[in-house]
Coordinates of C-alpha atoms in Angstrom, one line a residue:
Chain I
M1 CA 73.1 126.2 146.3
K2 CA 74.9 128.5 143.9
E3 CA 78.4 129.3 145.1
T4 CA 79.3 133.0 145.5
N5 CA 82.8 134.5 145.5
I6 CA 82.6 134.7 149.3
D7 CA 81.9 131.0 149.5
L8 CA 84.9 130.4 147.3
M9 CA 87.0 132.7 149.4
D10 CA 85.9 130.8 152.6
E11 CA 86.8 127.5 150.9
L12 CA 90.2 128.8 149.8
V13 CA 91.0 130.3 153.2
A14 CA 90.1 127.0 154.9
D15 CA 92.3 125.2 152.4
G16 CA 95.1 127.8 152.8
V17 CA 94.9 127.7 156.6
G18 CA 95.1 123.9 156.6
I19 CA 98.2 123.9 154.4
L20 CA 99.7 126.7 156.5
K21 CA 99.2 124.8 159.7
E22 CA 100.8 121.7 158.1
L23 CA 103.7 123.7 156.9
F24 CA 104.0 125.5 160.2
N25 CA 104.1 122.2 162.1
E26 CA 106.5 120.6 159.7
E27 CA 108.9 123.4 158.9
I28 CA 108.6 126.4 161.2
K29 CA 108.1 124.6 164.6
P30 CA 111.3 122.5 164.2
L31 CA 113.2 125.8 163.4
I32 CA 111.8 127.5 166.5
Q33 CA 112.8 124.4 168.5
K34 CA 116.3 124.5 167.1
R35 CA 116.6 128.2 167.8
K36 CA 115.5 127.6 171.3
E37 CA 118.1 125.0 171.8
M38 CA 120.8 127.2 170.3
E39 CA 119.8 130.1 172.6
H40 CA 120.0 127.7 175.6
K41 CA 123.4 126.6 174.5
I42 CA 124.7 130.1 174.0
A43 CA 123.2 131.2 177.4
N44 CA 124.9 128.2 179.1
K45 CA 128.1 129.0 177.5
E46 CA 127.9 132.6 178.6
I47 CA 127.1 131.6 182.2
S48 CA 129.9 129.1 182.3
E49 CA 132.3 131.8 180.9
M50 CA 131.1 134.2 183.6
H51 CA 131.5 131.6 186.2
R52 CA 135.1 130.9 185.1
M53 CA 136.0 134.6 185.1
E54 CA 134.5 134.9 188.6
Q55 CA 136.7 132.0 189.7
E56 CA 139.8 133.6 188.2
V57 CA 139.0 136.9 189.9
Chain M
M1 CA 47.2 95.8 130.5
A2 CA 45.5 92.8 132.1
K3 CA 47.7 90.4 133.9
P4 CA 48.4 87.3 131.8
T5 CA 48.4 83.8 133.3
W6 CA 51.5 81.6 132.9
E7 CA 49.6 79.3 130.7
E8 CA 48.8 82.2 128.4
I9 CA 52.4 83.3 128.4
L10 CA 53.5 79.8 127.4
E11 CA 51.0 79.8 124.6
I12 CA 52.2 83.2 123.3
Y13 CA 55.7 81.9 123.6
D14 CA 55.0 78.9 121.4
K15 CA 53.4 81.2 118.8
S16 CA 56.2 83.8 118.9
K17 CA 58.9 81.1 118.7
D18 CA 57.1 79.5 115.7
K19 CA 56.9 82.8 113.9
L20 CA 60.6 83.5 114.6
V21 CA 61.7 80.1 113.4
K22 CA 59.7 80.4 110.2
S23 CA 61.2 83.9 109.6
G24 CA 64.7 82.3 109.5
L25 CA 66.2 85.0 111.7
Q26 CA 67.9 82.6 114.1
Q27 CA 69.3 80.6 111.2
A28 CA 70.7 83.9 109.7
F29 CA 72.2 84.7 113.1
A30 CA 73.8 81.3 113.3
E31 CA 75.2 81.7 109.8
D32 CA 76.7 85.1 110.8
N33 CA 78.3 83.4 113.7
R34 CA 79.6 80.6 111.6
F35 CA 81.4 83.1 109.3
Y36 CA 82.7 85.1 112.2
E37 CA 84.1 81.8 113.6
L38 CA 85.7 81.1 110.2
D39 CA 83.9 77.8 110.1
F40 CA 83.3 77.6 106.3
K41 CA 86.2 75.5 105.0
K42 CA 83.7 73.0 103.6
D43 CA 82.2 75.8 101.5
L44 CA 85.5 76.5 99.6
N45 CA 84.9 73.5 97.3
I46 CA 88.5 72.5 97.2
P47 CA 89.1 69.0 95.7
A48 CA 89.1 66.4 98.5
E49 CA 92.8 65.4 98.1
F50 CA 93.8 69.0 98.8
S51 CA 91.2 69.9 101.4
K52 CA 93.6 69.5 104.3
D53 CA 95.7 72.3 102.7
A54 CA 92.7 74.7 102.3
T55 CA 93.0 77.9 104.2
V56 CA 90.1 80.1 105.5
L57 CA 91.4 83.6 105.6
P58 CA 90.5 85.5 108.8
T59 CA 89.0 88.4 106.7
A60 CA 85.6 88.1 108.3
R61 CA 87.0 88.4 111.8
D62 CA 89.3 91.3 110.9
R63 CA 86.6 93.3 109.3
L64 CA 84.1 92.8 112.1
D65 CA 86.6 93.3 114.9
S66 CA 87.8 96.5 113.1
L67 CA 84.2 97.8 113.3
V68 CA 83.8 96.7 116.9
D69 CA 87.0 98.5 117.7
H70 CA 85.7 101.6 116.1
T71 CA 82.6 101.5 118.2
D72 CA 84.9 102.8 120.9
I73 CA 83.5 101.9 124.3
S74 CA 86.2 103.5 126.4
N75 CA 86.1 107.1 127.6
A76 CA 82.4 107.3 127.7
R77 CA 81.2 110.8 128.2
I78 CA 77.8 111.4 129.6
T79 CA 76.0 114.7 129.7
V80 CA 72.4 115.7 130.5
N81 CA 70.7 118.8 129.3
K82 CA 71.3 121.4 132.0
R83 CA 71.7 124.6 130.0
K84 CA 69.2 126.7 131.8
E85 CA 69.4 125.2 135.2
T86 CA 71.0 126.7 138.3
G87 CA 71.3 126.0 142.0
A88 CA 69.9 122.8 143.4
E89 CA 68.5 121.7 140.0
L90 CA 72.0 122.0 138.5
A91 CA 73.5 120.0 141.3
R92 CA 70.8 117.3 140.8
L93 CA 71.5 117.1 137.0
E94 CA 75.3 117.0 137.7
M95 CA 74.6 114.0 140.0
L96 CA 72.7 112.4 137.2
E97 CA 75.7 112.7 134.9
K98 CA 77.9 111.2 137.6
F99 CA 75.3 108.3 137.9
G100 CA 75.6 107.7 134.1
L101 CA 79.4 107.8 134.1
G102 CA 79.6 105.7 137.3
L103 CA 77.2 103.1 135.9
I104 CA 79.1 102.6 132.7
H105 CA 82.4 102.5 134.6
R106 CA 81.1 100.0 137.1
V107 CA 79.6 97.6 134.6
N108 CA 82.9 97.8 132.7
V109 CA 85.1 97.1 135.7
E110 CA 82.9 94.6 137.5
S111 CA 82.2 92.3 134.6
D112 CA 84.3 89.5 133.2
I113 CA 83.9 91.2 129.8
S114 CA 82.4 94.6 129.4
P115 CA 78.7 94.3 128.2
L116 CA 79.5 97.3 126.0
R117 CA 82.1 95.3 124.1
V118 CA 79.8 92.3 123.9
S119 CA 76.9 94.4 122.7
A120 CA 79.2 96.2 120.1
K121 CA 80.1 92.8 118.7
H122 CA 76.5 91.6 118.5
Y123 CA 75.6 94.9 117.0
W124 CA 78.0 94.6 114.0
L125 CA 77.7 90.8 113.7
H126 CA 73.9 90.6 113.7
G127 CA 72.8 94.1 113.2
I128 CA 71.1 94.3 116.5
T129 CA 72.0 94.1 120.2
W130 CA 69.8 93.6 123.2
I131 CA 70.7 95.1 126.5
K132 CA 69.0 94.0 129.6
T133 CA 68.8 96.2 132.7
V134 CA 67.4 94.8 135.9
F135 CA 67.5 95.4 139.6
D136 CA 69.5 92.8 141.5
R137 CA 67.7 92.1 144.8
D138 CA 70.3 89.6 146.0
I139 CA 73.1 92.1 145.6
W140 CA 71.0 94.8 147.4
D141 CA 70.2 92.5 150.3
K142 CA 73.8 91.5 150.6
D143 CA 75.5 94.9 150.3
K144 CA 72.8 97.4 151.1
G145 CA 74.0 100.0 148.6
L146 CA 77.7 99.5 148.7
T147 CA 77.7 97.6 145.4
L148 CA 75.8 98.7 142.3
P149 CA 72.4 97.0 142.5
I150 CA 71.7 97.3 138.8
V151 CA 72.7 94.5 136.4
V152 CA 73.4 95.5 132.8
V153 CA 73.9 92.5 130.4
A154 CA 74.2 92.2 126.7
V155 CA 72.0 89.3 125.7
N156 CA 72.9 87.4 122.6
P157 CA 70.1 88.1 120.0
I158 CA 69.8 84.4 119.2
N159 CA 68.4 84.0 122.8
I160 CA 65.7 86.6 122.3
V161 CA 62.3 85.7 121.1
P162 CA 60.6 89.1 120.5
D163 CA 56.9 89.7 120.1
P164 CA 56.4 89.0 116.4
Y165 CA 54.4 92.0 115.4
H166 CA 56.2 94.8 117.3
N167 CA 59.7 93.5 117.2
G168 CA 60.0 93.0 120.9
R169 CA 58.7 96.4 122.0
D170 CA 55.6 94.9 123.7
Y171 CA 57.0 91.8 125.3
I172 CA 60.1 89.7 125.2
F173 CA 61.1 86.1 125.9
E174 CA 64.7 85.4 126.8
V175 CA 65.4 81.7 126.3
R176 CA 68.4 79.8 127.4
K177 CA 69.4 76.2 128.3
K178 CA 70.7 75.3 131.7
L179 CA 71.4 72.2 133.7
V180 CA 68.9 71.1 136.3
Y181 CA 71.7 71.5 138.8
D182 CA 72.0 75.2 137.9
A183 CA 68.3 75.8 137.8
K184 CA 68.0 74.6 141.4
R185 CA 70.4 77.2 142.6
L186 CA 70.2 81.0 142.7
P187 CA 68.6 83.1 141.6
F188 CA 65.4 81.1 140.9
K189 CA 65.9 78.1 143.1
W190 CA 63.7 75.9 140.9
K191 CA 62.0 73.1 142.8
N192 CA 62.5 70.5 140.1
P193 CA 59.0 69.0 140.5
H194 CA 59.6 66.0 138.4
E195 CA 62.9 65.2 140.1
L196 CA 65.0 65.3 136.9
A197 CA 68.7 64.3 137.2
D198 CA 71.1 67.2 137.8
D199 CA 72.9 66.8 134.5
I200 CA 69.8 67.1 132.3
E201 CA 69.5 70.2 130.2
V202 CA 66.2 72.2 130.7
E203 CA 64.9 75.3 128.9
Q204 CA 64.5 78.5 130.9
I205 CA 62.0 81.0 129.4
E206 CA 62.0 84.5 131.0
Y207 CA 59.0 86.6 130.0
F208 CA 59.0 90.3 130.5
D209 CA 56.5 93.0 129.5
K210 CA 56.4 96.5 130.9
D211 CA 54.4 95.4 134.0
Y212 CA 54.9 91.6 134.5
R213 CA 57.6 89.1 134.7
C214 CA 57.4 85.3 134.6
I215 CA 60.1 82.6 134.7
L216 CA 59.3 79.2 133.3
I217 CA 61.7 76.3 133.6
N218 CA 60.9 73.2 131.8
R219 CA 57.7 74.9 130.8
E220 CA 56.5 75.4 134.4
P221 CA 56.5 78.6 136.5
V222 CA 59.3 79.0 139.0
W223 CA 57.5 81.2 141.4
D224 CA 54.6 80.0 143.6
V225 CA 53.3 83.5 144.4
D226 CA 50.8 85.3 142.2
N227 CA 50.3 82.2 140.1
G228 CA 53.9 82.5 138.8
V229 CA 53.5 85.9 137.2
V230 CA 54.7 88.8 139.3
E231 CA 54.4 92.6 138.9
H232 CA 57.9 94.1 138.6
N233 CA 57.2 97.9 139.0
Y234 CA 59.9 98.8 136.5
G235 CA 57.4 100.7 134.4
F236 CA 59.3 99.8 131.2
L237 CA 60.5 96.7 129.3
P238 CA 63.9 96.1 130.6
Y239 CA 65.3 95.1 127.2
T240 CA 66.7 97.8 124.9
A241 CA 67.2 97.0 121.3
I242 CA 69.9 98.9 119.4
E243 CA 69.8 98.4 115.6
S244 CA 72.7 99.1 113.4
G245 CA 70.7 100.4 110.5
L246 CA 72.4 98.2 107.9
G247 CA 69.2 96.4 107.2
N248 CA 65.9 97.5 105.8
V249 CA 62.4 97.7 107.2
D250 CA 60.6 96.2 104.2
V251 CA 56.9 96.0 103.5
D252 CA 56.7 92.6 105.3
N253 CA 58.7 93.7 108.2
N254 CA 60.9 90.7 107.6
P255 CA 63.3 90.5 110.6
V256 CA 66.0 88.8 108.4
K257 CA 66.1 91.9 106.2
R258 CA 65.8 94.3 109.1
Y259 CA 68.6 92.9 111.3
V260 CA 71.6 92.7 109.1
G261 CA 75.2 92.5 110.3
I262 CA 78.2 93.4 108.2
L263 CA 79.0 89.8 107.2
R264 CA 75.5 88.9 106.0
H265 CA 75.8 89.9 102.4
M266 CA 79.6 89.3 102.2
K267 CA 79.6 85.6 102.6
G268 CA 80.0 84.8 98.9
L269 CA 83.0 87.2 98.7
L270 CA 84.5 85.7 101.8
I271 CA 84.2 82.2 100.3
S272 CA 85.6 83.3 97.0
Q273 CA 88.5 85.0 98.6
S274 CA 89.5 82.0 100.8
S275 CA 88.9 79.6 97.9
I276 CA 91.1 81.4 95.4
Y277 CA 93.7 82.0 98.0
S278 CA 93.7 78.3 98.9
M279 CA 94.1 77.2 95.3
C280 CA 96.9 79.7 94.7
D281 CA 98.5 78.5 97.9
I282 CA 98.1 74.8 97.1
L283 CA 99.6 75.3 93.6
T284 CA 102.5 77.4 94.9
K285 CA 103.3 74.7 97.5
L286 CA 103.1 71.9 94.8
E287 CA 105.4 73.9 92.5
T288 CA 107.8 74.9 95.1
M289 CA 108.5 71.3 96.2
I290 CA 107.9 70.0 92.7
G291 CA 108.0 66.2 92.1
G292 CA 108.6 64.4 88.8
Y293 CA 108.8 61.1 87.0
I294 CA 111.5 58.6 86.2
T295 CA 112.0 57.1 82.7
G296 CA 114.5 54.6 81.3
A297 CA 115.0 50.8 81.3
D298 CA 115.9 50.6 85.0
A299 CA 113.2 53.1 86.1
S300 CA 111.5 50.4 88.2
N301 CA 114.7 49.0 89.7
I302 CA 116.1 51.9 91.5
P303 CA 116.1 52.2 95.3
K304 CA 113.8 54.7 97.1
I305 CA 114.9 58.2 96.5
T306 CA 113.8 61.1 98.6
Q307 CA 114.2 64.8 97.9
A308 CA 116.8 66.4 100.1
Y309 CA 118.8 69.6 100.1
G310 CA 122.3 69.2 98.5
K311 CA 122.1 65.4 98.2
W312 CA 123.1 63.5 95.0
W313 CA 122.2 59.9 94.4
P314 CA 124.7 57.7 92.5
M315 CA 122.9 55.5 89.9
G316 CA 125.9 53.5 88.7
E317 CA 125.3 52.0 85.2
K318 CA 121.5 52.1 85.5
D319 CA 119.6 53.5 82.6
V320 CA 117.4 56.1 84.3
K321 CA 116.4 59.7 83.6
F322 CA 114.8 62.0 86.1
N323 CA 112.2 64.4 84.7
R324 CA 110.4 67.3 86.5
W325 CA 106.7 67.7 86.1
E326 CA 105.8 70.6 83.9
R327 CA 105.5 73.8 86.0
N328 CA 101.9 74.8 86.5
L329 CA 101.7 77.8 88.8
A330 CA 98.4 79.7 89.4
P331 CA 97.9 82.2 86.6
R332 CA 98.5 85.8 87.2
E333 CA 94.7 86.4 86.6
A334 CA 94.1 84.4 89.8
Y335 CA 96.1 86.8 91.9
A336 CA 94.5 89.8 90.2
H337 CA 91.1 88.3 91.0
L338 CA 92.1 87.7 94.6
A339 CA 93.1 91.4 94.8
Y340 CA 89.8 92.4 93.2
I341 CA 87.8 90.4 95.7
T342 CA 89.7 91.9 98.6
D343 CA 88.8 95.4 97.2
L344 CA 85.1 94.4 97.0
I345 CA 85.2 93.3 100.6
D346 CA 86.8 96.6 101.6
I347 CA 84.1 98.5 99.8
H348 CA 81.4 96.5 101.4
S349 CA 82.7 96.4 104.9
A350 CA 85.5 98.6 106.4
P351 CA 87.8 100.5 104.1
K352 CA 91.6 99.9 104.6
S353 CA 92.0 103.3 106.3
M354 CA 89.8 102.1 109.2
F355 CA 92.2 99.5 110.3
G356 CA 95.3 101.5 109.9
L357 CA 96.4 100.6 106.3
G358 CA 97.1 103.2 103.7
E359 CA 94.6 103.9 100.9
E360 CA 95.9 103.7 97.3
G361 CA 96.7 107.0 95.7
V362 CA 96.5 109.0 98.9
R363 CA 99.3 111.6 98.9
S364 CA 99.0 114.4 101.4
G365 CA 97.9 114.4 105.0
A366 CA 94.8 116.4 104.2
D367 CA 93.9 114.1 101.4
R368 CA 94.3 111.1 103.7
R369 CA 92.2 112.8 106.3
L370 CA 89.5 113.3 103.7
V371 CA 89.6 109.7 102.8
L372 CA 89.4 108.6 106.4
A373 CA 86.5 111.0 107.1
E374 CA 84.7 109.4 104.1
A375 CA 85.4 106.0 105.4
Q376 CA 84.0 106.9 108.8
S377 CA 80.9 108.6 107.4
K378 CA 80.0 105.2 106.0
L379 CA 79.5 104.0 109.5
N380 CA 78.4 107.2 111.2
Y381 CA 74.8 106.3 111.7
S382 CA 75.6 103.0 113.3
K383 CA 78.1 104.7 115.7
D384 CA 75.6 107.4 116.7
S385 CA 72.8 104.8 117.0
F386 CA 75.0 102.7 119.4
A387 CA 75.6 105.8 121.6
N388 CA 71.9 106.7 121.5
G389 CA 70.9 103.2 122.5
W390 CA 73.2 103.4 125.5
A391 CA 71.5 106.7 126.4
Q392 CA 68.2 104.8 126.5
V393 CA 69.8 102.1 128.7
L394 CA 71.0 104.8 131.1
S395 CA 67.5 106.3 131.2
K396 CA 66.0 102.9 132.1
C397 CA 68.6 102.5 134.8
A398 CA 67.7 105.9 136.2
K399 CA 64.0 104.8 136.2
L400 CA 65.1 101.7 138.1
V401 CA 66.7 103.9 140.7
K402 CA 63.6 106.1 141.0
D403 CA 61.0 103.3 141.2
V404 CA 62.7 100.0 142.2
V405 CA 66.0 100.4 144.1
P406 CA 64.9 100.6 147.8
D407 CA 67.3 103.3 149.1
N408 CA 70.3 105.5 148.3
F409 CA 73.5 103.9 147.2
T410 CA 77.0 105.0 146.3
I411 CA 78.6 105.0 142.9
W412 CA 82.1 105.8 141.8
A413 CA 84.3 106.1 138.8
K414 CA 88.1 106.5 138.4
N415 CA 89.7 107.0 135.1
S416 CA 91.8 109.6 133.3
S417 CA 89.0 112.2 133.1
N418 CA 86.7 111.1 136.1
D419 CA 87.4 110.7 139.7
F420 CA 84.5 110.7 142.0
D421 CA 82.7 108.6 144.7
V422 CA 79.3 110.0 145.4
S423 CA 76.2 108.9 147.2
I424 CA 73.2 108.6 144.9
N425 CA 70.2 110.2 146.4
K426 CA 67.0 108.5 145.2
E427 CA 64.9 111.7 145.8
D428 CA 66.9 113.5 143.1
F429 CA 65.8 111.1 140.4
R430 CA 63.0 112.7 138.6
E431 CA 61.9 112.4 135.0
P432 CA 62.6 113.3 132.3
F433 CA 65.9 111.6 132.0
N434 CA 67.7 112.9 129.0
F435 CA 71.2 111.4 128.9
Y436 CA 73.5 112.1 126.0
V437 CA 76.2 109.5 125.6
E438 CA 79.3 110.1 123.6
F439 CA 82.2 107.6 123.2
S440 CA 85.3 109.6 122.7
P441 CA 87.1 109.5 119.4
I442 CA 89.4 106.5 118.9
S443 CA 92.2 108.5 117.5
E444 CA 94.4 110.9 119.4
E445 CA 94.9 112.8 116.1
D446 CA 91.1 113.4 116.0
E447 CA 91.2 114.7 119.6
Y448 CA 94.2 116.9 118.8
R449 CA 92.5 118.4 115.8
R450 CA 89.4 119.1 117.8
H451 CA 91.4 121.0 120.4
E452 CA 93.4 122.8 117.7
D453 CA 90.2 123.9 116.0
L454 CA 88.6 125.2 119.2
L455 CA 91.8 127.0 120.1
R456 CA 91.8 128.8 116.8
M457 CA 88.1 129.7 117.0
F458 CA 88.7 131.1 120.5
N459 CA 91.9 133.0 119.4
G460 CA 90.1 134.3 116.4
G461 CA 87.3 135.6 118.5
L462 CA 84.6 133.4 117.0
Y463 CA 84.1 131.4 120.2
T464 CA 84.2 132.6 123.8
K465 CA 86.2 130.5 126.3
E466 CA 83.0 129.2 127.9
H467 CA 81.5 128.1 124.6
A468 CA 84.8 126.5 123.5
R469 CA 85.0 124.5 126.7
G470 CA 81.4 123.5 126.4
K471 CA 82.3 121.8 123.1
L472 CA 84.6 119.4 124.9
S473 CA 82.5 116.7 126.5
D474 CA 85.3 115.7 128.9
V475 CA 85.6 119.2 130.3
D476 CA 83.5 120.3 133.2
T477 CA 83.1 124.0 132.4
K478 CA 81.8 125.0 135.7
A479 CA 84.6 123.2 137.6
L480 CA 87.2 124.9 135.4
E481 CA 85.7 128.3 136.0
K482 CA 85.7 127.7 139.7
Q483 CA 89.4 126.6 139.5
E484 CA 90.2 129.8 137.5
L485 CA 88.5 132.0 140.0
K486 CA 90.3 130.2 142.8
E487 CA 93.6 130.8 141.1
M488 CA 92.8 134.5 140.8
I489 CA 91.9 134.7 144.4
K490 CA 95.1 132.9 145.4
M491 CA 97.1 135.5 143.6
S492 CA 95.4 138.5 145.2
P493 CA 97.1 140.5 147.9
A494 CA 93.9 140.3 150.0
Y495 CA 94.1 136.5 150.2
I496 CA 97.8 136.5 151.1
E497 CA 97.1 139.1 153.7
L498 CA 94.3 137.0 155.1
L499 CA 96.6 134.0 155.4
L500 CA 99.2 136.2 157.1
Q501 CA 96.6 137.1 159.7
Y502 CA 96.4 133.5 160.5
F503 CA 100.1 132.8 160.3
M504 CA 101.4 135.6 162.5
P505 CA 99.5 134.7 165.7
M506 CA 100.5 131.1 165.2
L507 CA 104.2 132.1 164.9
Q508 CA 104.0 134.5 167.9
Q509 CA 102.4 131.9 170.0
A510 CA 105.0 129.3 169.1
L511 CA 107.8 131.7 169.9
M512 CA 106.2 132.7 173.1
E513 CA 105.9 129.1 174.2
A514 CA 109.5 128.6 173.3
G515 CA 110.4 131.8 175.3
L516 CA 111.8 133.5 172.3
P517 CA 111.3 137.2 171.3
P518 CA 108.5 137.9 168.7
P519 CA 109.6 138.4 165.0
M520 CA 110.0 141.7 163.2
P521 CA 106.8 143.0 161.6
I522 CA 106.5 141.9 157.9
G523 CA 105.8 144.5 155.3
M524 CA 102.5 144.5 153.5
P525 CA 102.4 142.2 150.5
G526 CA 102.2 143.9 147.1
Q527 CA 104.0 147.1 148.3
Q528 CA 107.1 146.6 146.2
P529 CA 108.9 149.8 145.2
Q530 CA 107.8 151.2 141.9
G531 CA 110.4 152.0 139.2
G532 CA 113.2 150.6 141.3
G533 CA 113.6 153.9 143.2
T534 CA 115.6 155.5 140.5
T535 CA 115.3 159.1 139.5
G536 CA 116.4 161.0 136.4
R537 CA 117.6 159.3 133.3
P538 CA 118.1 155.5 133.4
L539 CA 121.5 154.1 132.6
T540 CA 120.2 151.9 129.8
T541 CA 117.4 152.1 127.3
N542 CA 114.4 149.8 127.9
V543 CA 115.5 146.2 127.8
P544 CA 112.8 144.0 126.2
N545 CA 111.3 141.5 128.6
R546 CA 112.3 138.3 126.7
A547 CA 112.3 134.9 128.2
Q548 CA 115.5 133.1 128.7
P549 CA 116.5 131.1 125.6
G550 CA 115.5 127.4 125.9
S551 CA 113.2 128.1 128.9
M552 CA 109.6 126.9 129.2
Q553 CA 108.4 130.5 128.8
E554 CA 110.2 130.9 125.5
M555 CA 108.6 127.7 124.2
L556 CA 105.2 129.0 125.2
N557 CA 105.9 132.3 123.6
Q558 CA 106.9 130.6 120.4
R559 CA 103.8 128.5 120.5
Q560 CA 101.7 131.6 120.9
N561 CA 103.4 133.3 118.0
T562 CA 102.8 130.4 115.6
M563 CA 99.2 130.1 116.6
G564 CA 96.9 131.1 113.8
T565 CA 99.5 130.3 111.2
N566 CA 99.5 126.7 111.9
P567 CA 101.4 124.7 109.2
R568 CA 99.0 121.8 109.7
G569 CA 96.3 124.0 108.3
Q570 CA 98.2 124.4 105.0
Q571 CA 98.8 120.8 104.6
G572 CA 97.8 119.5 101.3
Q573 CA 96.7 122.8 99.9
G574 CA 99.4 123.1 97.4
G575 CA 98.5 119.9 95.5
G576 CA 101.0 117.7 97.2
G577 CA 103.0 114.9 95.7
N578 CA 106.4 114.9 94.0
R579 CA 105.6 115.5 90.4
S580 CA 109.0 114.4 89.2
F581 CA 108.0 110.8 90.2
G582 CA 104.8 111.2 88.2
V583 CA 102.6 110.4 91.2

């Protein structure tokens, strides 16, 4: 079978998506996880602050 | 061709052997071997009292090994004619190329010593090499296609008894001695009908023509089936002869004149060289540790005196006088003659430049290159003939796959220019098989010049990129074109956009799962502001886009600028040499 440009594009997209998935799992997902943890921390801190202020009042 | 009986085969063998022995070919081969092994001290004719000091110079080995090394067997490049083919046919031919490459690679890595190297040595030593290609049923039964089921062996020409009238093109006998113990084992499992002791040597005669095969051990057939002569289905004679072309096909078709190795007509010179060297060497030794004689009335009454460094012997009142023998070194003419003989050997065999030594009177690089090219042209036919012979071997192996190997099998190669592991599909093996074998140049300089030349042809517009690539046998033009196209696609905005389409949903989903807000939309790739958004007159004039000093880009630019005015190309054009030294 002679390869057309579309075949090549398909091959490249498949390669690219594979690499993208790998990168996503290795780099982006941990970042999202970290951000999630940070947000939780901030939220907890805000809640505890509010709770302290309520107590003071 | 009618099927021969084993008795007829034995009769033909005796006749062929008789003719071969009478021709003196085996004796000539044995002599070639004797000189290669430097076993000709007795021919030097050195007086008996000095014979232990005689030296056989290793010139014969050096010259022959130099030629073998120049029959470069590494980096084999295999191509098949696929100029007009496309589609499935192209894929089939590409697989044939891989088969050829893989076969040579496998026989090289899976042998104790590469059959190519062995055959190259036979080729230069005897002027002929015989390569045997057979299907190995035992390997096939054991591995079922995981191991290469084809055996490629370089058979020593002294073990071959060819048919006397067609030089082995009709039928061949391969003869070797083996112990009864070995004959009883694989592959032939000889039954030893006369119950000979295991340590007795018997003769094994293997007969092949293009249809039949017969093995005789101790002049009796090994196989019980088909009266000892079996049909092999190869469709060809599995022995390929490659001739060096150093001999001559004379009117009598005398094999001794036809199969000539590089040492055959150099023996006299080799003997002279070692003989004169030995005499000069012996005389120099004698004169360096020179002895003498003692005169005087007490000459016979002195104690034993030995020669020792810095030692003086007190003689008291004794009347003795020590006299040195008259000095008698080898004459200068002997050394001049030795040099002359060495030159004659160079002329006949391999010039100095072929084994890395400088030629006399060569001044510039271009001149040296010219001399080297002349030296190589002396052996060009033999080199080409060797590669063409191996192309024949590959064709025979391809026929084996087509007609004999029972099923598909895998083949692989891994070296600097090849890396593949493919399944060989039997159905794809169809004649004609037209392999072209090239053993890459031995010198990096040659390779560099070839690349440089092609680059200039391309830059000068004489060659297209595709044509220039086609000239390089280690370059897969189609694969490179595909890679280029891939690179272009990877750089295109459409491709990046496409990847983003996959990326964004993944990111959004991950964020959603984490309970985080979605990201800000990303701008379209390739929509960078034009002209930097400035209006009116710029603050500076156009700054030339130069690469940073010392950067890779700058080096590339410099290389580009010097292309076409290559200083190498001018080498040697001005006459060369430093005239003030009168060279």
